[in-house]
PDB file of C-alpha atoms and ligand atoms in Angstrom:
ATOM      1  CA  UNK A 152       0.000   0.000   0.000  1.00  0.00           C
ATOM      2  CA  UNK A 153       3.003   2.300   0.846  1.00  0.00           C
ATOM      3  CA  UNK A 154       4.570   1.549  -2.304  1.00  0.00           C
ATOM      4  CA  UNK A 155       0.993   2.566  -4.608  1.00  0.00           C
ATOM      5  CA  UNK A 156       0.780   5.525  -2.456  1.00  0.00           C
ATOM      6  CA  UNK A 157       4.524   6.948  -3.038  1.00  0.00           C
ATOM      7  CA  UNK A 158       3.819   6.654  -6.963  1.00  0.00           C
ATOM      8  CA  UNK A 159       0.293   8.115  -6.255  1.00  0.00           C
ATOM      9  CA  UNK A 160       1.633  10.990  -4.289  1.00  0.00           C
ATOM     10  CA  UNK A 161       4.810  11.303  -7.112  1.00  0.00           C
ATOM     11  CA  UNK A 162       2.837  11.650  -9.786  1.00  0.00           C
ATOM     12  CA  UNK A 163       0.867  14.512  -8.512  1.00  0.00           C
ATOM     13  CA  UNK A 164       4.406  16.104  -7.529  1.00  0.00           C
ATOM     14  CA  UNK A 165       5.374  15.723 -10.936  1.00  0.00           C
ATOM     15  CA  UNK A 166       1.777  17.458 -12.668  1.00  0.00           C
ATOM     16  CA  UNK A 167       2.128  20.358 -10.153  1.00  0.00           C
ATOM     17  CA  UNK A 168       5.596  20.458 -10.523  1.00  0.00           C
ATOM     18  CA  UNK A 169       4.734  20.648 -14.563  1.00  0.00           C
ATOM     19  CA  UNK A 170       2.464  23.578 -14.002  1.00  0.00           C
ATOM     20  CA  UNK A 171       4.611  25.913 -12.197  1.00  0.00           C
ATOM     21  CA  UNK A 172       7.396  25.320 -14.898  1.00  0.00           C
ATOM     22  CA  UNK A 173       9.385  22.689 -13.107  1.00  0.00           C
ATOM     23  CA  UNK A 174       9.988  18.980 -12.623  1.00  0.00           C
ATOM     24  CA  UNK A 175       9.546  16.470 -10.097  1.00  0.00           C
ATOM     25  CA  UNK A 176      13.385  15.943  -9.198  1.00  0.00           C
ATOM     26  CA  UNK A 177      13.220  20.120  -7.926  1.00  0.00           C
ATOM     27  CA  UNK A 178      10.888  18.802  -5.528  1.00  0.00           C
ATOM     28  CA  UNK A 179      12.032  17.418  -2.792  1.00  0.00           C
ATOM     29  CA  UNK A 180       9.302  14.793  -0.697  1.00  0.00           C
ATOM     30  CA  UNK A 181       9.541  14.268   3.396  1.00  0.00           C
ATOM     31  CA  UNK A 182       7.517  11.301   4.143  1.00  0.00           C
ATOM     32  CA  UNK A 183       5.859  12.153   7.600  1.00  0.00           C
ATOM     33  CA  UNK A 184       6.148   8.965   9.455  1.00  0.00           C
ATOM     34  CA  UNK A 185       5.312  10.521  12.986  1.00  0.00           C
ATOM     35  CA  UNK A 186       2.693   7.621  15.002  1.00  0.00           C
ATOM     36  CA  UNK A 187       3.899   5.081  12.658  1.00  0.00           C
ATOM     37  CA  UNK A 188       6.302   2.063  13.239  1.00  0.00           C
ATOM     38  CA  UNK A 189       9.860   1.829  12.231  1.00  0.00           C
ATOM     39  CA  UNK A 190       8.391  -1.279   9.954  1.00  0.00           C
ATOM     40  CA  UNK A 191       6.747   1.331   7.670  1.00  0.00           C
ATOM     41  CA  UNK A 192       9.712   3.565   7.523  1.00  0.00           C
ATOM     42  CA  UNK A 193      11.366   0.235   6.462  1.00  0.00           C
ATOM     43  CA  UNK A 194       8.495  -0.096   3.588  1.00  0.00           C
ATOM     44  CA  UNK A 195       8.969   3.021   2.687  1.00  0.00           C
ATOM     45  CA  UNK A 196      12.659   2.835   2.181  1.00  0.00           C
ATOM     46  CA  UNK A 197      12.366  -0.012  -0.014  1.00  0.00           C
ATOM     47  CA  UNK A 198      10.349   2.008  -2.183  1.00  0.00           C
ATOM     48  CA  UNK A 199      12.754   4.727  -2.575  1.00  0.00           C
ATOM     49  CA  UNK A 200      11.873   7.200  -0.149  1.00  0.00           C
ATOM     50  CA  UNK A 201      14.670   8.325   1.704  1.00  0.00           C
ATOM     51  CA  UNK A 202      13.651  11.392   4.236  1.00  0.00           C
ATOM     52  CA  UNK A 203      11.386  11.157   7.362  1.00  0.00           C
ATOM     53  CA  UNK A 204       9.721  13.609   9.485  1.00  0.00           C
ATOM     54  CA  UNK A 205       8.811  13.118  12.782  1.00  0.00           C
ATOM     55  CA  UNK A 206       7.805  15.793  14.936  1.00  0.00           C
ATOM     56  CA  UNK A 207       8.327  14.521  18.422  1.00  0.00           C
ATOM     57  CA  UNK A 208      11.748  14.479  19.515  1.00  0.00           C
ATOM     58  CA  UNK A 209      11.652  11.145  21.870  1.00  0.00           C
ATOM     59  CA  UNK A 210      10.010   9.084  19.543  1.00  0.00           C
ATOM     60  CA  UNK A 211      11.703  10.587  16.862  1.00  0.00           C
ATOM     61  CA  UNK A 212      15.175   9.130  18.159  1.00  0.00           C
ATOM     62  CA  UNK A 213      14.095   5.883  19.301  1.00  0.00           C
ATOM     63  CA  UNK A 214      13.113   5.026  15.554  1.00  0.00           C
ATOM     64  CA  UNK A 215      16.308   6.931  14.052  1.00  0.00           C
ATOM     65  CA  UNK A 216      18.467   4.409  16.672  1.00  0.00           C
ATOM     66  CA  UNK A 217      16.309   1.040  15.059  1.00  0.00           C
ATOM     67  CA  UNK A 218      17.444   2.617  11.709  1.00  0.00           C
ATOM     68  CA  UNK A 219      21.280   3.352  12.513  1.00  0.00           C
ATOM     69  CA  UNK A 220      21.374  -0.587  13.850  1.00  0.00           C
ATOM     70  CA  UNK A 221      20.145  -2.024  10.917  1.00  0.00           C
ATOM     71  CA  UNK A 222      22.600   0.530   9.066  1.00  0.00           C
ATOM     72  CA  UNK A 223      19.534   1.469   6.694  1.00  0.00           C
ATOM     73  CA  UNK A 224      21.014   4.800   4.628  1.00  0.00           C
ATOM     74  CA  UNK A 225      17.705   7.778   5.989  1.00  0.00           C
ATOM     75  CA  UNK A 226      18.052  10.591   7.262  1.00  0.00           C
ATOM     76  CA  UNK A 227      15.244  12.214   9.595  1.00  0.00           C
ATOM     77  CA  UNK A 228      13.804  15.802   9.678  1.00  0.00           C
ATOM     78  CA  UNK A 229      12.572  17.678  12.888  1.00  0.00           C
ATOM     79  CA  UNK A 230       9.156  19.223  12.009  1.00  0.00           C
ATOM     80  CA  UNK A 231       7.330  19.173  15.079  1.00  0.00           C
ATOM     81  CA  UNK A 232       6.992  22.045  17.960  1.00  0.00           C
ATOM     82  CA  UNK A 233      10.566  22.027  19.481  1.00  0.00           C
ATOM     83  CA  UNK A 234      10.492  22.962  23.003  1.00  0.00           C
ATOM     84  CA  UNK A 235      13.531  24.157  25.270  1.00  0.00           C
ATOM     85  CA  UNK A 236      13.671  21.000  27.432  1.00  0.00           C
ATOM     86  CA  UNK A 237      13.695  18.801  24.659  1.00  0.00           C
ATOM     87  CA  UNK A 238      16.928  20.307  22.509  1.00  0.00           C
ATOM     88  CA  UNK A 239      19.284  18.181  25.072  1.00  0.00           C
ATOM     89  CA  UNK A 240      18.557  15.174  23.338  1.00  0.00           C
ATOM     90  CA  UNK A 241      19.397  16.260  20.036  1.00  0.00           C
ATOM     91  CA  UNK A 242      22.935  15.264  18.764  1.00  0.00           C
ATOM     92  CA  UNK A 243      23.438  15.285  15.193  1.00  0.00           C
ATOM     93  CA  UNK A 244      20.647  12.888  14.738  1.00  0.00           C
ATOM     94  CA  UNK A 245      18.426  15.097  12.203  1.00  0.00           C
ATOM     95  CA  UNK A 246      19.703  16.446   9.219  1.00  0.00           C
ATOM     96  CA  UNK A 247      17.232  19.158   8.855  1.00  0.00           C
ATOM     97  CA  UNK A 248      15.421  20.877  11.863  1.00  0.00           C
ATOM     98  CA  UNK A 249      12.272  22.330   9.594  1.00  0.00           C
ATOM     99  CA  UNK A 250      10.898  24.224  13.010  1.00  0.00           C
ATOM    100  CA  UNK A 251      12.507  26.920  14.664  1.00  0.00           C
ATOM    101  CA  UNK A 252      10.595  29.783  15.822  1.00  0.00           C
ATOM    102  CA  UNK A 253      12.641  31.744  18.163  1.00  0.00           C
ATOM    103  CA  UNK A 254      15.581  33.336  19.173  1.00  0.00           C
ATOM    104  CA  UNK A 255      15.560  30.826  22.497  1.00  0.00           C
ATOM    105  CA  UNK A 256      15.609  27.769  20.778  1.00  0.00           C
ATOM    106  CA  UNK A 257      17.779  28.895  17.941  1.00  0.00           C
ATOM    107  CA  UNK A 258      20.130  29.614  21.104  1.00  0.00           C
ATOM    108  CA  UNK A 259      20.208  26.415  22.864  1.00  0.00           C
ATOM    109  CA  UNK A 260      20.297  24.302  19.453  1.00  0.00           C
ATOM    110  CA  UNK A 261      23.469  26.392  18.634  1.00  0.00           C
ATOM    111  CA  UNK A 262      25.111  25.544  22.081  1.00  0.00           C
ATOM    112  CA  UNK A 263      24.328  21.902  21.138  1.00  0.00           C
ATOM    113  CA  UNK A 264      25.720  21.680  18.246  1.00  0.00           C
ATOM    114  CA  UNK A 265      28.533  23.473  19.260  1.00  0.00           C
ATOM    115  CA  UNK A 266      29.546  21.198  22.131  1.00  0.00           C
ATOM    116  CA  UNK A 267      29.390  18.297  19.596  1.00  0.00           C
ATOM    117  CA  UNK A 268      31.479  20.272  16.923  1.00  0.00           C
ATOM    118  CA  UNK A 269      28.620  19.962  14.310  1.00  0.00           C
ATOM    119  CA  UNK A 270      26.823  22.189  12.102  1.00  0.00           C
ATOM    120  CA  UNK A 271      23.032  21.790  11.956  1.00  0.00           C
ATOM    121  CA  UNK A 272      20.934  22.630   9.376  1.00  0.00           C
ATOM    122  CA  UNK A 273      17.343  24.371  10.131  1.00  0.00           C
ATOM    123  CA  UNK A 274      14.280  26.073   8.309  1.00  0.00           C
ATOM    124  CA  UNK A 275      12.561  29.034   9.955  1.00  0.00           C
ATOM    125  CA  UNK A 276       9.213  28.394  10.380  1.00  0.00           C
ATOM    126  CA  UNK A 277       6.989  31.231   9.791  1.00  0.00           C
ATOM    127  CA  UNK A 278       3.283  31.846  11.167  1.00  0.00           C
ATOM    128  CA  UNK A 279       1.855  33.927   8.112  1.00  0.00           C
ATOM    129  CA  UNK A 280      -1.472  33.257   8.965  1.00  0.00           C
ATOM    130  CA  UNK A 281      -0.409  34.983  12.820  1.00  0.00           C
ATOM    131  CA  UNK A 282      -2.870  32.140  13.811  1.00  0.00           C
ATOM    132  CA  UNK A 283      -2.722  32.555  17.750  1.00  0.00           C
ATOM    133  CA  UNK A 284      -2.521  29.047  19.038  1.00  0.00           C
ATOM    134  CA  UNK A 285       0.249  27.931  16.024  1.00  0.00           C
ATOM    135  CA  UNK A 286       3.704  28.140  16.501  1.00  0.00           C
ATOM    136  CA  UNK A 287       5.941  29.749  13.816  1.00  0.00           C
ATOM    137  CA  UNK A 288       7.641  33.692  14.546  1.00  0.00           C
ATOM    138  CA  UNK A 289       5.255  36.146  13.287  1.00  0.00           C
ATOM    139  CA  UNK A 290       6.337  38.652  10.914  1.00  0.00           C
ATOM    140  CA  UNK A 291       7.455  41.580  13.182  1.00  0.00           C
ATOM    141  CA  UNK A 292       9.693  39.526  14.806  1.00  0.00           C
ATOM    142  CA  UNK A 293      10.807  37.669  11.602  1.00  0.00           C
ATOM    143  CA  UNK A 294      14.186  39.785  10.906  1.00  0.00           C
ATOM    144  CA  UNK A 295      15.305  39.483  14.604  1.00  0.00           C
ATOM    145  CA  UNK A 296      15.702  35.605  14.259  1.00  0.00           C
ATOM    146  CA  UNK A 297      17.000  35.371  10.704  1.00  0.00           C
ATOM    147  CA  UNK A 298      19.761  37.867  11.934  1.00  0.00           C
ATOM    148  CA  UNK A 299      20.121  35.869  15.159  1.00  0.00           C
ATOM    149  CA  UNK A 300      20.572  32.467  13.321  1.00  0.00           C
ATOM    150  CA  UNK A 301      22.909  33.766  10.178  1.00  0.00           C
ATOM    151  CA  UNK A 302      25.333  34.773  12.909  1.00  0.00           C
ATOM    152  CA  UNK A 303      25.110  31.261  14.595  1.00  0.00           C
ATOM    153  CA  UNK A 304      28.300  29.487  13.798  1.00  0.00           C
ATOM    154  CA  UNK A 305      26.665  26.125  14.387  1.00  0.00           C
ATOM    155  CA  UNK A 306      23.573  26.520  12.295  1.00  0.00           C
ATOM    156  CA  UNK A 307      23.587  26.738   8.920  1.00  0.00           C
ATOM    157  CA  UNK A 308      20.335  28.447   7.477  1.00  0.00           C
ATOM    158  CA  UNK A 309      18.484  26.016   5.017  1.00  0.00           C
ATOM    159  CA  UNK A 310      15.636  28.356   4.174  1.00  0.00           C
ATOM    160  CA  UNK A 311      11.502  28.310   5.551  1.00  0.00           C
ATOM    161  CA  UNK A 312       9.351  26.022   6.486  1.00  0.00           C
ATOM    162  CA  UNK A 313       4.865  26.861   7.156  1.00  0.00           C
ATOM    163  CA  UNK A 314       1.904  25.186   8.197  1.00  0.00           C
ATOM    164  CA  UNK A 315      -1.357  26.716   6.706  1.00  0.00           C
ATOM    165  CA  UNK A 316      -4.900  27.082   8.676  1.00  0.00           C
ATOM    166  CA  UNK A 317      -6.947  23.982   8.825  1.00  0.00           C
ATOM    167  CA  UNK A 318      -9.223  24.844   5.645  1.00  0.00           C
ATOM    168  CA  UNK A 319     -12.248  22.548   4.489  1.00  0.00           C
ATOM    169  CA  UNK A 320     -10.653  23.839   0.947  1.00  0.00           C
ATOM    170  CA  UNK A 321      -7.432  24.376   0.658  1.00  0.00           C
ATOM    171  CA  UNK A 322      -7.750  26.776  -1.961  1.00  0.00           C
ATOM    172  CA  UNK A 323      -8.319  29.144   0.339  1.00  0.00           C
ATOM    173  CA  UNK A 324      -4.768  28.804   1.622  1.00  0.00           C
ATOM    174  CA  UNK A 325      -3.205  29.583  -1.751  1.00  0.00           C
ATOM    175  CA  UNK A 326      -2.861  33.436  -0.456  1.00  0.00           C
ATOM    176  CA  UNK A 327      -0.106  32.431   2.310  1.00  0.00           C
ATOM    177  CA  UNK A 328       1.714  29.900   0.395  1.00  0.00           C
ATOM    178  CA  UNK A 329       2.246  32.905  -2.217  1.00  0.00           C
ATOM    179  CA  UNK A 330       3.233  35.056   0.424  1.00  0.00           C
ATOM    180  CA  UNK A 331       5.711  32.884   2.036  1.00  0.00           C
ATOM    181  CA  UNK A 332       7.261  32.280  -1.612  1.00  0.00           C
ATOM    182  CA  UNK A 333       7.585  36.270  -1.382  1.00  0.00           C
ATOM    183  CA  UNK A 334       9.556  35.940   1.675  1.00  0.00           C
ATOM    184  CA  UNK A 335      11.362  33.262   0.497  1.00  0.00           C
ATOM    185  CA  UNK A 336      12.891  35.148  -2.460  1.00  0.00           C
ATOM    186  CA  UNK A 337      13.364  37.990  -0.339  1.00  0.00           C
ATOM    187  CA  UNK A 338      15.674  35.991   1.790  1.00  0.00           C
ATOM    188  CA  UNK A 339      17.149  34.306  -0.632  1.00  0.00           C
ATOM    189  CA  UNK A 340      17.944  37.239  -2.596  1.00  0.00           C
ATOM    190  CA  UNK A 341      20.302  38.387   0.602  1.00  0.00           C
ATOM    191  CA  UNK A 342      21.035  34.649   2.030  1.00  0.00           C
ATOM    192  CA  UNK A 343      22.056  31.296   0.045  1.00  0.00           C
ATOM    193  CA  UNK A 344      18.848  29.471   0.906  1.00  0.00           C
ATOM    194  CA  UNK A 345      17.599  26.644  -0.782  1.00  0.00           C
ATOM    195  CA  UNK A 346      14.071  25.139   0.923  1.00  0.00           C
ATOM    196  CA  UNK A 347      10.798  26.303   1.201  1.00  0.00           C
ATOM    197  CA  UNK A 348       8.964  23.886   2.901  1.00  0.00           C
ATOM    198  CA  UNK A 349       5.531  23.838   2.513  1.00  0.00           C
ATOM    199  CA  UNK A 350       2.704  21.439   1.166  1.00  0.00           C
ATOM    200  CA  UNK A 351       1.260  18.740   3.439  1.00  0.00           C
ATOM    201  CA  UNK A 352      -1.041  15.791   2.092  1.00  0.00           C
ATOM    202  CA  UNK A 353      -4.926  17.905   1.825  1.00  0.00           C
ATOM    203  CA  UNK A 354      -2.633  20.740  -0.206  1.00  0.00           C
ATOM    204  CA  UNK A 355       0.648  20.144  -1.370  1.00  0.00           C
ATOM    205  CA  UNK A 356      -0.085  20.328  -5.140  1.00  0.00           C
ATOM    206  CA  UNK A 357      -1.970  23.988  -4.427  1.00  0.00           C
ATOM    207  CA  UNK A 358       1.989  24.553  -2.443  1.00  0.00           C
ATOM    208  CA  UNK A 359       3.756  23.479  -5.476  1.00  0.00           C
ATOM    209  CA  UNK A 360       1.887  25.506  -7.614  1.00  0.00           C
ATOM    210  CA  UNK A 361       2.960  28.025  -5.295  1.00  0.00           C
ATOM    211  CA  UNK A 362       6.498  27.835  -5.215  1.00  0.00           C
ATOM    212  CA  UNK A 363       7.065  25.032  -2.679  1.00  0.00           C
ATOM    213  CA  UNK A 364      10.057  23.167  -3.470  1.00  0.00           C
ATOM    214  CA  UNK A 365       9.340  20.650  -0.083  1.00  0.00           C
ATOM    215  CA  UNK A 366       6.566  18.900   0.853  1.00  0.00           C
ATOM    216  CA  UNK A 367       5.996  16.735   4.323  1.00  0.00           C
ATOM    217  CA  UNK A 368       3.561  14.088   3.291  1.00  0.00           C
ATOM    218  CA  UNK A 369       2.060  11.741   6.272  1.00  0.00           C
ATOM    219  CA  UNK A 370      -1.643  10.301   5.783  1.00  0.00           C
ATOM    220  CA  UNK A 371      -1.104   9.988   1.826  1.00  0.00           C
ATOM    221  CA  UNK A 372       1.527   7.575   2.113  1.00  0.00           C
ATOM    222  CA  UNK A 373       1.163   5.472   5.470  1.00  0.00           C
ATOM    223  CA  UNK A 374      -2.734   5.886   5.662  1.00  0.00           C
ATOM    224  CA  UNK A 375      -4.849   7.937   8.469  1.00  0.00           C
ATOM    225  CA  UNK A 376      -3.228   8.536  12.162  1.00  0.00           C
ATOM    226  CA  UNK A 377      -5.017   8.578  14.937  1.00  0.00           C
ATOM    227  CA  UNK A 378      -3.852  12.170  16.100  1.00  0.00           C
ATOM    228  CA  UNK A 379      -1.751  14.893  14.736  1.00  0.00           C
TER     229      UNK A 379
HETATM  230  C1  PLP B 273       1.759  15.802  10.507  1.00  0.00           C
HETATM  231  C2  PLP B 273       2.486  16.849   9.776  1.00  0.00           C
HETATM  232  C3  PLP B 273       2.564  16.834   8.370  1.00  0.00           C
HETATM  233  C4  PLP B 273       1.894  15.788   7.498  1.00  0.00           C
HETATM  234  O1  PLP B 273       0.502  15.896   7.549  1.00  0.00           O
HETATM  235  P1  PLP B 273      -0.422  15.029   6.564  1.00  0.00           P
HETATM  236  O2  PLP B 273      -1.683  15.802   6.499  1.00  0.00           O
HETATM  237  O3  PLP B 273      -0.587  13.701   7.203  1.00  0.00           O
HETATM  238  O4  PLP B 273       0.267  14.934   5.268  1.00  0.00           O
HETATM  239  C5  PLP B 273       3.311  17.828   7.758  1.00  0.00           C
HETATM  240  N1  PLP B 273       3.938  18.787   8.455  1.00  0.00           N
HETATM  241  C6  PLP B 273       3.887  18.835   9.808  1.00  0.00           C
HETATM  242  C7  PLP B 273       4.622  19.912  10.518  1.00  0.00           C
HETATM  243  C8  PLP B 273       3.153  17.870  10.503  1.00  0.00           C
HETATM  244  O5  PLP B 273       3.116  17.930  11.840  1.00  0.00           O
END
């Protein structure tokens, strides 16, 4: 089933992809495996896929460890809410951390990395929708952390990372994935960035059309979860 889903969700990549004068290999696809078993990331590596996002760090690493033991070739992406307490478990176990939000936890995952002599990468995740509960820095405090994090000698700055509003139809979120390309060039015109992550299973070919060049895909590959 994984395997029919990965084509299934490819050749949708590829047709949006198409449209916004690309191809599929600029796009690149994080399978979300969060609530699912190492067994599935093992399906899914046999198909091909080789990144994972998970977005809680605990269960994260105990899966990443499985991997490294079996010496499967993956490599695992942070996407979830990262909070203080939790960047003391983080080595140099994800090659991409998609979700920092503020100065704070830029901080402490500098230290980290520092003490470890390695250079992690990291998205900025941006609240463009300023929905309240989300996490993600709001604009007015947007240039504060991307000149906090450039000058971080142990992160390197990969480019942005969003998470739309729950919409019915995601057509309605086409507005902030346009705006956040806008950013994105705007950084990238001052920064070498390369990722803007956005584009989840209910919307990624809308994202694509949009500018996306990363999508985190979960329910259309492994199936439904039974929570977030
Ligand atoms: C769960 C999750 C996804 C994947 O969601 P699906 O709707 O299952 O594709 C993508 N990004 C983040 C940050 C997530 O937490």
């Amino acid at each position: 089933m994984i395997k029919e889903n990965l084509e299934r969700v490819w050749e949708k990549i590829e047709k949006a992809a198409i449209k916004s004068g690309r191809n599929k290999d600029d796009i690149t696809l994080v399978a979300v495996s969060k609530t699912f078993p190492v067994e599935s990331i093992i399906e899914a590596i046999e198909c091909g896929q080789r990144i994972f996002g998970e977005n809680r760090v605990q269960e994260a690493l105990s899966k990443i460890e499985k991997i490294k033991e079996m010496k499967i070739d993956a490599e695992f992406h942070l996407i979830g809410h990262l909070q203080t307490n939790k960047v003391r478990y983080l080595k140099d176990n994800f090659s991409l951390i998609q979700s920092v939000d503020r100065v704070e936890v830029a901080r402490l995952i500098n230290e980290r990395a520092k003490k470890i002599n390695y250079v992690q990468d990291i998205l900025l995740q941006v609240n463009i929708a300023r929905e309240p509960q989300k996490s993600g820095v709001l604009m007015e405090n947007f240039d504060e952390l991307l000149e906090f994090v450039v000058n971080c000698e142990n992160l390197k700055l990969k480019g942005l990372m969003m998470i739309p509003p729950f919409e019915e139809n995601p057509e309605n979120n086409r507005i902030y994935f346009s705006k956040m390309r806008e950013l994105f060039l705007d950084v990238k015109s001052k920064y070498d960035i390369e990722y803007l992550s956005m584009g989840m299973s209910d919307d990624f070919e809308i994202a694509i059309e949009e500018g996306s060049n990363m999508v985190r895909i979960g329910s259309a590959i492994f199936g439904k979860r039974e929570y977030k």
